[in-house]
Tab-separated table of C-alpha atoms and ligand atoms in Angstrom:
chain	number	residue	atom	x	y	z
A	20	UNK	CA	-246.611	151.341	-57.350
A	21	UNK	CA	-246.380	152.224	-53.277
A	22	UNK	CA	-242.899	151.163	-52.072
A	23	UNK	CA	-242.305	150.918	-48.437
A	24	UNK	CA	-238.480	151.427	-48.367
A	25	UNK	CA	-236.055	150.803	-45.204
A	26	UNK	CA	-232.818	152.020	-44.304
A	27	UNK	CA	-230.571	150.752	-41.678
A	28	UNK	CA	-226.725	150.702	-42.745
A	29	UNK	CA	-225.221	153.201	-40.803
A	30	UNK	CA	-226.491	154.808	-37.967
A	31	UNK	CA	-229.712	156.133	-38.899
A	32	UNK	CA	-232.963	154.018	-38.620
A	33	UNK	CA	-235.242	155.140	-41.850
A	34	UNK	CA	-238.548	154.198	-43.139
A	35	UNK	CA	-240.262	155.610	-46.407
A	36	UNK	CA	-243.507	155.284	-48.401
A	37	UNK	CA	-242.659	156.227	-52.083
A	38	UNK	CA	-244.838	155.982	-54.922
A	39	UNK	CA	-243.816	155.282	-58.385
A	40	UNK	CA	-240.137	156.123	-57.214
A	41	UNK	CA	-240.492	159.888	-56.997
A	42	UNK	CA	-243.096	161.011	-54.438
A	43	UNK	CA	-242.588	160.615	-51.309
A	44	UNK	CA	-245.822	160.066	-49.212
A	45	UNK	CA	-243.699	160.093	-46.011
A	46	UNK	CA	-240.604	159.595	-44.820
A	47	UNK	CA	-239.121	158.985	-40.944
A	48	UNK	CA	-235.030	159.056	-39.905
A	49	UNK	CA	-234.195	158.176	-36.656
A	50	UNK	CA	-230.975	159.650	-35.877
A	51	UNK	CA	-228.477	157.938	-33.495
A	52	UNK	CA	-226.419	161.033	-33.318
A	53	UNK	CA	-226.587	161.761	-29.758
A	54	UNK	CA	-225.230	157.772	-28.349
A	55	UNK	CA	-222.575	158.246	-31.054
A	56	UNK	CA	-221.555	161.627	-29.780
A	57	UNK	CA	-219.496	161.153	-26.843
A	58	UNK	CA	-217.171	158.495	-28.945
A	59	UNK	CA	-216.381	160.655	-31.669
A	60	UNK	CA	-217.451	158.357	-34.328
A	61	UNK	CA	-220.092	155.205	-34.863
A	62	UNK	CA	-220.030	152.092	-32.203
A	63	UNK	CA	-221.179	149.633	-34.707
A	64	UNK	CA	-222.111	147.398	-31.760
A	65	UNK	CA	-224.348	150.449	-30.417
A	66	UNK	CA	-225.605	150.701	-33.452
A	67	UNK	CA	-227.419	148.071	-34.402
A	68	UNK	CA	-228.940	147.788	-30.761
A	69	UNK	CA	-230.677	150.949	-30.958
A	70	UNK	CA	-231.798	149.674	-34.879
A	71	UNK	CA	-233.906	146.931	-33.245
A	72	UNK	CA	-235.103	149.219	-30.710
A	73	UNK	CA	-236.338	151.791	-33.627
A	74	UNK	CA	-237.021	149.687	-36.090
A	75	UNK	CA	-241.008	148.703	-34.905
A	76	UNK	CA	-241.667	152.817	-34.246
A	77	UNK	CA	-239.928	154.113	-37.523
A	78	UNK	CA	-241.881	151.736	-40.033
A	79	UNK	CA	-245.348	152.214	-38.073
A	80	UNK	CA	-244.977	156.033	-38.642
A	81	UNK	CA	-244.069	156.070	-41.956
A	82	UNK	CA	-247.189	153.837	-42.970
A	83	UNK	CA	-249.654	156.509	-40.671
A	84	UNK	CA	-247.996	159.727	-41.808
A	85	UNK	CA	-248.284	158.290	-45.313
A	86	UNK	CA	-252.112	158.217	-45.268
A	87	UNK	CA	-251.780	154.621	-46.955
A	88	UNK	CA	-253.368	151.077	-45.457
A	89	UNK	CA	-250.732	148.528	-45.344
A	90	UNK	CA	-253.222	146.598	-47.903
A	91	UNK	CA	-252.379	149.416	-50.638
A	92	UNK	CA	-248.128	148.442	-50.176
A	93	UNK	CA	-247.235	146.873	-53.848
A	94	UNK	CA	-243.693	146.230	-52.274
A	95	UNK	CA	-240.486	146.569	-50.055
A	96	UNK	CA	-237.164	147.863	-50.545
A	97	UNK	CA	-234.698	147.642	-48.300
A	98	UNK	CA	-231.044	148.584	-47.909
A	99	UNK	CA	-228.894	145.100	-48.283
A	100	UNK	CA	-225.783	147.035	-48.537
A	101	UNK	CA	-222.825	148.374	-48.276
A	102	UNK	CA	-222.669	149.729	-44.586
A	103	UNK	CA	-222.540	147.909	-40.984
A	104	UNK	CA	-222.932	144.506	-41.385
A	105	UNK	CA	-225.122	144.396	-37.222
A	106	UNK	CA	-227.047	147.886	-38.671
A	107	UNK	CA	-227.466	146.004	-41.628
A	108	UNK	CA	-229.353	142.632	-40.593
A	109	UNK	CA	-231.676	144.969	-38.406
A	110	UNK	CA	-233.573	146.396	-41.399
A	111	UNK	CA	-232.551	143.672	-43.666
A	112	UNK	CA	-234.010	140.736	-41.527
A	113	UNK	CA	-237.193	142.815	-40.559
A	114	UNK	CA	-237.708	143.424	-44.633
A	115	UNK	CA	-237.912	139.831	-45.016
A	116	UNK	CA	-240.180	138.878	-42.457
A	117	UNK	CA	-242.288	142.006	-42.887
A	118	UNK	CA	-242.671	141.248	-46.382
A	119	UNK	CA	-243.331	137.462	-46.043
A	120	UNK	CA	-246.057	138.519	-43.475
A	121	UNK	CA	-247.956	140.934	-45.879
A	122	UNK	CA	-247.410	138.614	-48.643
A	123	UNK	CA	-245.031	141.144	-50.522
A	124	UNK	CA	-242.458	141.122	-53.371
A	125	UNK	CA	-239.051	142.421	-51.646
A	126	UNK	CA	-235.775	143.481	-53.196
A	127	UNK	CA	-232.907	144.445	-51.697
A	128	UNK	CA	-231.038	147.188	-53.209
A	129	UNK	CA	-227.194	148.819	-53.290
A	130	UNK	CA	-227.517	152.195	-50.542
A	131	UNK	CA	-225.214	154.208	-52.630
A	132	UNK	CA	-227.468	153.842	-55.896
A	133	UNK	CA	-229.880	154.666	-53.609
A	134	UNK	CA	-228.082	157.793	-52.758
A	135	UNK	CA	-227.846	158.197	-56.855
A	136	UNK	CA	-231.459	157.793	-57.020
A	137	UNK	CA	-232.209	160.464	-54.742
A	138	UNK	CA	-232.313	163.079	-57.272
A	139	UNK	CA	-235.521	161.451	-58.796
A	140	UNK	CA	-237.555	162.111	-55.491
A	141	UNK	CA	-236.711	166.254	-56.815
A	142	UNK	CA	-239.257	167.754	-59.755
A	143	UNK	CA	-236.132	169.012	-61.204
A	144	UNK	CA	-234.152	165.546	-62.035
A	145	UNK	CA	-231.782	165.650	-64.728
A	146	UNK	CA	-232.108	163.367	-67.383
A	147	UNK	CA	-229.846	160.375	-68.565
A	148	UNK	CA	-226.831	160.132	-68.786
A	149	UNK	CA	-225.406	162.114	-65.683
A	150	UNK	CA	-221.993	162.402	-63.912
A	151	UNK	CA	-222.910	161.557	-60.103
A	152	UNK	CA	-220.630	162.836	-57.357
A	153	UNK	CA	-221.519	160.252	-53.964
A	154	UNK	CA	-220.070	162.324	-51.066
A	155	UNK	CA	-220.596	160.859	-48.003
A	156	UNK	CA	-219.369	159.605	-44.676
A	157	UNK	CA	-218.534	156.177	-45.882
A	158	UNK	CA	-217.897	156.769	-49.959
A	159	UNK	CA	-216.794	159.364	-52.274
A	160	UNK	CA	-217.097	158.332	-55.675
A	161	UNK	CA	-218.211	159.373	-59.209
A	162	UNK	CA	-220.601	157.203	-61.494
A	163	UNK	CA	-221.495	157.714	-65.013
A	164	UNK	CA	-225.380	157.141	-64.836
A	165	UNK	CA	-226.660	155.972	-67.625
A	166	UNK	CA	-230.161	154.614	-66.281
A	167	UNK	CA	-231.407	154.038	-63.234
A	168	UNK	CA	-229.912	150.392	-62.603
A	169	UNK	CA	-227.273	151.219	-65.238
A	170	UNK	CA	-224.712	153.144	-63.307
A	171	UNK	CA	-220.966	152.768	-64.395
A	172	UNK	CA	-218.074	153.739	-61.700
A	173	UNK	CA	-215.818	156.159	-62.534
A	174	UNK	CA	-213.479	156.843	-59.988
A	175	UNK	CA	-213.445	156.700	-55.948
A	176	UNK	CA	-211.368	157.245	-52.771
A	177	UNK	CA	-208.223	155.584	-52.073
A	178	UNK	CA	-208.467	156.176	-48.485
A	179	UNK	CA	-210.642	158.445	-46.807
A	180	UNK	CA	-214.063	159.490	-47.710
A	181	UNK	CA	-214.553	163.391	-47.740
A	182	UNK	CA	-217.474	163.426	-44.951
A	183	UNK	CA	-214.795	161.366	-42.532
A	184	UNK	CA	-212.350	163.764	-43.566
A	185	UNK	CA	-214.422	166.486	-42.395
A	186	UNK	CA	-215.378	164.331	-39.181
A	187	UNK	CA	-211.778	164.242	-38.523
A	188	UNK	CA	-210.605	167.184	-39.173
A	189	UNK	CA	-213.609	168.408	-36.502
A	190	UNK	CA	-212.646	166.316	-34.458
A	191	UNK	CA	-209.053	167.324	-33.974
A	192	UNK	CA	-210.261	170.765	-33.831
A	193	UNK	CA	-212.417	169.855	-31.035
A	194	UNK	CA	-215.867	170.540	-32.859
A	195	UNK	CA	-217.407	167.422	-31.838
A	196	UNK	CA	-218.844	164.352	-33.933
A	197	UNK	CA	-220.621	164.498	-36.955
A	198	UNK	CA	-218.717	167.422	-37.649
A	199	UNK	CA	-219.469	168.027	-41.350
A	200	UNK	CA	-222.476	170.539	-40.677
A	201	UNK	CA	-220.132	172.581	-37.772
A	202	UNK	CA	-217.195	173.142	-40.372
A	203	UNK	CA	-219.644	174.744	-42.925
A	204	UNK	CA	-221.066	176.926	-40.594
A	205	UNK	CA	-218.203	177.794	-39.008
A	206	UNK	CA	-216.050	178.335	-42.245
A	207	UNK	CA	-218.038	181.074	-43.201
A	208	UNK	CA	-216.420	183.158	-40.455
A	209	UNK	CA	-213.054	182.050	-41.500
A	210	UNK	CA	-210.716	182.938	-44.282
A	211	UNK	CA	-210.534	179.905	-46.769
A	212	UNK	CA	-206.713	181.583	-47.987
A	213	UNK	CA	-205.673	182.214	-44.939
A	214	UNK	CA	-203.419	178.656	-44.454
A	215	UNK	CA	-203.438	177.251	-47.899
A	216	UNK	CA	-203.744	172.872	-47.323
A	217	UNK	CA	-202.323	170.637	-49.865
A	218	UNK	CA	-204.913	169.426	-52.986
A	219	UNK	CA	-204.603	166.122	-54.367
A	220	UNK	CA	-205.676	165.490	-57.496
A	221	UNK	CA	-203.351	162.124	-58.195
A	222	UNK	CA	-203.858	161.417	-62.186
A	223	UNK	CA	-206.125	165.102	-63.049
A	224	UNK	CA	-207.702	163.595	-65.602
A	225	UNK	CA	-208.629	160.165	-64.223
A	226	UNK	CA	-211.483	160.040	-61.027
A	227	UNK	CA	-209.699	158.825	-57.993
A	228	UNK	CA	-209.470	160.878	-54.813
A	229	UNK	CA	-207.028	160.838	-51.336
A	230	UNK	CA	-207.829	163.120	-48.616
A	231	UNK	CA	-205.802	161.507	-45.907
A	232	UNK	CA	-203.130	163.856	-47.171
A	233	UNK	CA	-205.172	167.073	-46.356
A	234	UNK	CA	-206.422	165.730	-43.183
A	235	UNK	CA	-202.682	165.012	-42.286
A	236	UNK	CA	-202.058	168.503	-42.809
A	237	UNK	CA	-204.207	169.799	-40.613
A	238	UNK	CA	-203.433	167.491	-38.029
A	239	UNK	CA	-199.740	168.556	-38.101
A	240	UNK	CA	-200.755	172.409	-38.411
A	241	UNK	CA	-202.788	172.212	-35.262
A	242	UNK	CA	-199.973	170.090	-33.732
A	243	UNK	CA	-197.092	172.787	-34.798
A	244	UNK	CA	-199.447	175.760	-33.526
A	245	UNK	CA	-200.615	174.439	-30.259
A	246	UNK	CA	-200.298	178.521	-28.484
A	247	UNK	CA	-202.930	179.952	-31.081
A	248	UNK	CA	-204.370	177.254	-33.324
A	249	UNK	CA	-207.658	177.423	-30.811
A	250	UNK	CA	-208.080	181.056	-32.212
A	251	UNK	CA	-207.303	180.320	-35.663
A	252	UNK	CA	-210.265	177.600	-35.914
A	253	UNK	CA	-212.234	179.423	-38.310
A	254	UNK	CA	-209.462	180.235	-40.772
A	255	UNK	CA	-208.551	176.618	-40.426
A	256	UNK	CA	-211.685	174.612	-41.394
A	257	UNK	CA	-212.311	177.356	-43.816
A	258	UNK	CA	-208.656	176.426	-45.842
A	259	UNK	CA	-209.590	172.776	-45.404
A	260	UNK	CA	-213.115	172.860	-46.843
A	261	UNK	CA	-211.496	175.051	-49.738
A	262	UNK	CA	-209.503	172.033	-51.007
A	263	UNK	CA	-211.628	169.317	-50.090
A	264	UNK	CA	-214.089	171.072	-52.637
A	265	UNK	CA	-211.501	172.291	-55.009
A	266	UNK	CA	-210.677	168.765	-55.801
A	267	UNK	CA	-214.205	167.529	-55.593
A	268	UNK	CA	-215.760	170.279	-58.324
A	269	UNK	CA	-212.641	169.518	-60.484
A	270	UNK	CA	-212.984	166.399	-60.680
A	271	UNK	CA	-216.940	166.128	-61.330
A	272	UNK	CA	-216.504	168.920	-63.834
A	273	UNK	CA	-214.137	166.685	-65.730
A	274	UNK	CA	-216.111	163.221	-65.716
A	275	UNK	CA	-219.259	164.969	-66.702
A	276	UNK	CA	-217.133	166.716	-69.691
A	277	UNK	CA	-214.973	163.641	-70.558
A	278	UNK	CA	-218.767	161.802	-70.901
A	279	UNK	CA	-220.087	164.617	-72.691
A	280	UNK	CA	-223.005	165.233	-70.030
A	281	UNK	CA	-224.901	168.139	-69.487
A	282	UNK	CA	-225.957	167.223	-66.268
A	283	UNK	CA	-224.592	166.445	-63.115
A	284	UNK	CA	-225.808	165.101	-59.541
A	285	UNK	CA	-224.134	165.485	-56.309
A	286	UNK	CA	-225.477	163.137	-53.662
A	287	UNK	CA	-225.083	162.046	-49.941
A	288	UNK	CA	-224.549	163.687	-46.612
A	289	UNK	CA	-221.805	166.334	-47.732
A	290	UNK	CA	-223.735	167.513	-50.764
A	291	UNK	CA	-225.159	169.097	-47.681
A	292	UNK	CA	-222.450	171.601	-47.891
A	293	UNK	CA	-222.976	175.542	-49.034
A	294	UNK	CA	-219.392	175.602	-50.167
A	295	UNK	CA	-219.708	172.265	-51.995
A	296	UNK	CA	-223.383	173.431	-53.857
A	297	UNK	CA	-222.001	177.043	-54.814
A	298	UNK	CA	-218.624	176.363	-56.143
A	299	UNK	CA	-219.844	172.974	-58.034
A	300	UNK	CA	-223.121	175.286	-59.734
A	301	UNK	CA	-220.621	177.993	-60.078
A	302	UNK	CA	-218.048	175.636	-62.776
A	303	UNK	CA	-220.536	173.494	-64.156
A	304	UNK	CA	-222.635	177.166	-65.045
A	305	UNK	CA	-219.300	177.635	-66.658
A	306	UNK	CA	-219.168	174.600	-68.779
A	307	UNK	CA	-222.606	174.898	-69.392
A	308	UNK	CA	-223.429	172.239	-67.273
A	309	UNK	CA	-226.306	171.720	-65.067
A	310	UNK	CA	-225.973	171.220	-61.703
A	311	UNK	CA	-228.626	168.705	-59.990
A	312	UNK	CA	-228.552	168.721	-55.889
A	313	UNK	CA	-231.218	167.272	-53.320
A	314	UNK	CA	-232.921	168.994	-50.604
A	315	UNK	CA	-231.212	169.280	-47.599
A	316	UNK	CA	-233.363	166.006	-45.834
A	317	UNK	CA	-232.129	164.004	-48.973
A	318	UNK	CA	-228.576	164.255	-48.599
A	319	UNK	CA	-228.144	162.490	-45.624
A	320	UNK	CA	-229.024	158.831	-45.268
A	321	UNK	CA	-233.035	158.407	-45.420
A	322	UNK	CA	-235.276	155.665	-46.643
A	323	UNK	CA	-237.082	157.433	-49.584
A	324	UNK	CA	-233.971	157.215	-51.654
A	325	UNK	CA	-234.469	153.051	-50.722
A	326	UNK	CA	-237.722	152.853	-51.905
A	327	UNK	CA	-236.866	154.642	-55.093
A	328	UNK	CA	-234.175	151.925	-56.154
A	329	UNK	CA	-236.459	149.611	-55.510
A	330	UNK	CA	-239.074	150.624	-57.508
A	331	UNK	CA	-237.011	150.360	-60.609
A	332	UNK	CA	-235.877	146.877	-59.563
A	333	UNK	CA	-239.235	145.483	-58.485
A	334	UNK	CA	-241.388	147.000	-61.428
A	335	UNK	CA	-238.891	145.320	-64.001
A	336	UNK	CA	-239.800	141.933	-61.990
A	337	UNK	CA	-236.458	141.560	-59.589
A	338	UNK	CA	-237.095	140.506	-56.334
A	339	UNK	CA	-234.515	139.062	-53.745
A	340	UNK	CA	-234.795	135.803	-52.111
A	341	UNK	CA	-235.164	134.531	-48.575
A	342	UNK	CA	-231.755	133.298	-48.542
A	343	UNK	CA	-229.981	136.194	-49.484
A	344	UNK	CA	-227.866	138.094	-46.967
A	345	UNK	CA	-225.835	141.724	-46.542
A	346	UNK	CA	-222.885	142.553	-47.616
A	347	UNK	CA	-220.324	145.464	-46.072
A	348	UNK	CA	-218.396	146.261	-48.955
A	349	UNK	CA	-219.699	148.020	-52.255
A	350	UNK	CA	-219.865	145.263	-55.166
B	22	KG4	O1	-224.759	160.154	-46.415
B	22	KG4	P1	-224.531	160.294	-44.957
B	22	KG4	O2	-225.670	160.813	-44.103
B	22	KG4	O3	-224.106	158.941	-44.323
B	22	KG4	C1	-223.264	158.040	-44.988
B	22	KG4	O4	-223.767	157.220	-45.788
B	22	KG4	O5	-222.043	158.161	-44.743
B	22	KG4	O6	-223.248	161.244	-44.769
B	22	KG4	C2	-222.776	161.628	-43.509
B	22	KG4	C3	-221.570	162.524	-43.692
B	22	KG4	C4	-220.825	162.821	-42.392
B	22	KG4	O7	-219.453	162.583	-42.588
B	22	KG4	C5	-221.103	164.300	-42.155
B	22	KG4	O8	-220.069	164.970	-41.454
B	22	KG4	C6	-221.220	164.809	-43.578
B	22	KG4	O9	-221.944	163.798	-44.239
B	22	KG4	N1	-221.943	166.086	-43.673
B	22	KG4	C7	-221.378	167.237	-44.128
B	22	KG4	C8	-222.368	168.250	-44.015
B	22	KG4	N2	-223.493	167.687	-43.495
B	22	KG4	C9	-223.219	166.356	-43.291
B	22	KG4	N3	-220.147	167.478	-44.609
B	22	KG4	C10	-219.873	168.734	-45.004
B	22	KG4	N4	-220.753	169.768	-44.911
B	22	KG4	C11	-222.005	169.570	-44.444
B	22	KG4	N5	-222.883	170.585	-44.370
B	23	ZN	ZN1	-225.277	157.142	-47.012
């Protein structure tokens, strides 16, 4: 089956062909990075104006650099949520009427099962069950996977998610926006024991996670060291990665244990991070465990990981219905 999968929650416009869920015969991200930059952050109304802009380009190259005819599409998948509910009706609306057009079945599917599913577009997946750590901008979560639509929650985020802990934290240091990818690079000139930040682990053996409380601490050490904090940047991001990812390994270690898995799967944009990949592959390996992470252009938000949810839905004979709408909030 050839899924043409779409991708608009956030601020990244995304189109994929995918066939039988794990091989990807193209796949196009728009980034919005650069009209989100000088705000520090996403401008949901911004947003979803540059989504209808993109929208037309994205999907026409990922149908030429896939080599396919629009004829040889069995289907669309398309993100219906959770995300920003104006970035959301851009792909969502253009699914439907794209798919109506070609005469299609269309699903819509959940993005962070699609950020689950991402593993499956690697020749290395692991097989079921799993323990899933989501870290992303917008979630940070662990799911028991059990198949590919079965996928039980474990634990999540009281407050922040990690990647908008790490935006945060960049931007008080004056790194810029998305700063996730500056803190890793610039951690490894640091000393992560240098200044020791606070690690919450709330209940250790239940899933749950805070980082507002290690972002806090930041914010006031910058704040109490205004003379030489600019000088002490490195050392800084470098202690604050250390506990974001102390918790985070802990904590996957232990669901994938508690569920007896062999196998776990760290998705979304901050399995991006070296500090993140090595110290999670370095206590699974200990445990025995095997660690499962996507490429680099699969950790972020993209639309193969769409298609591939989709695939599982629409093979098994779900498809969504004209009437049905987004929603913002995980369900
Ligand atoms: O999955 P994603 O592209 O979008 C959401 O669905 O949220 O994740 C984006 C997040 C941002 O917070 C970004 O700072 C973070 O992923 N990120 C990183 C790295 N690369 C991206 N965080 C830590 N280290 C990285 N190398
Ligand atoms: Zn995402």
């Amino acid at each position: 089956m050839i899924i043409l999968g779409i991708e608009t929650s956030c601020d990244d416009t995304a189109a994929a062909v995918v066939v039988d869920g794990n091989k990807i015969l193209s796949s196009v991200v728009s980034s919005q990075t650069d009209i989100h930059h000088p705000y520090g952050g996403v401008v949901p109304e911004l947003a979803s104006r540059k989504h209808i802009e993109s929208i037309v380009p994205v999907v026409s190259e990922a149908i030429s650099k896939s080599g396919i005819s629009l004829k040889q599409l069995d289907g669309i998948a398309v993100t219906q949520g959770p995300g920003l509910i104006g970035s959301l009706l851009v792909g969502f609306s253009f699914a439907k009427g794209y798919a109506y057009a070609l005469d299609l079945p269309w699903i819509g599917v959940n993005h962070l099962y699609g950020h689950i599913n991402s593993v499956f577009l690697e020749p290395d997946s692991p097989p079921f069950p799993f323990a899933a750590l989501l870290v992303s901008g917008g979630h940070t979560a662990i799911y028991y996977v059990k198949s590919y639509r079965d996928i039980e929650l474990m634990g999540q985020t009281r407050d922040d998610a990690a990647g908008e802990a790490f935006d945060k934290v960049a931007k008080m240091s004056g790194l810029g926006y998305p700063g996730g990818g500056v803190i890793d690079k610039l951690a490894k000139e640091g000393d992560p024991e240098k200044i020791v930040f606070p690690r919450t682990y709330l209940n250790k053996s239940e899933f749950d996670f805070s980082f507002s409380g290690v972002k806090t601490s930041v914010n006031r050490y910058i704040q109490t060291h205004q003379e030489e904090y600019k000088d002490m940047i490195p050392d800084i991001v470098a202690g604050f990665q250390e506990a974001v990812v102390d918790v985070l390994s802990y904590k996957i270690v232990n669901a994938a244990l508690e569920k007896r898995c062999d196998h776990i799967a760290i998705v979304g944009g901050v399995a991006a991070n070296s500090r993140l990949r090595e110290k999670v592959t370095h206590d699974a390996g200990s445990k025995s465990i095997t660690v499962h992470i996507p490429s680099l252009h699969l950790c972020g938000d993209n639309a193969a990981m769409i298609a591939a949810v989709g695939y599982h839905y629409l093979k098994d004979g779900y498809q969504s219905d004209i009437n049905d709408d987004v929603y913002s909030r995980a369900r």
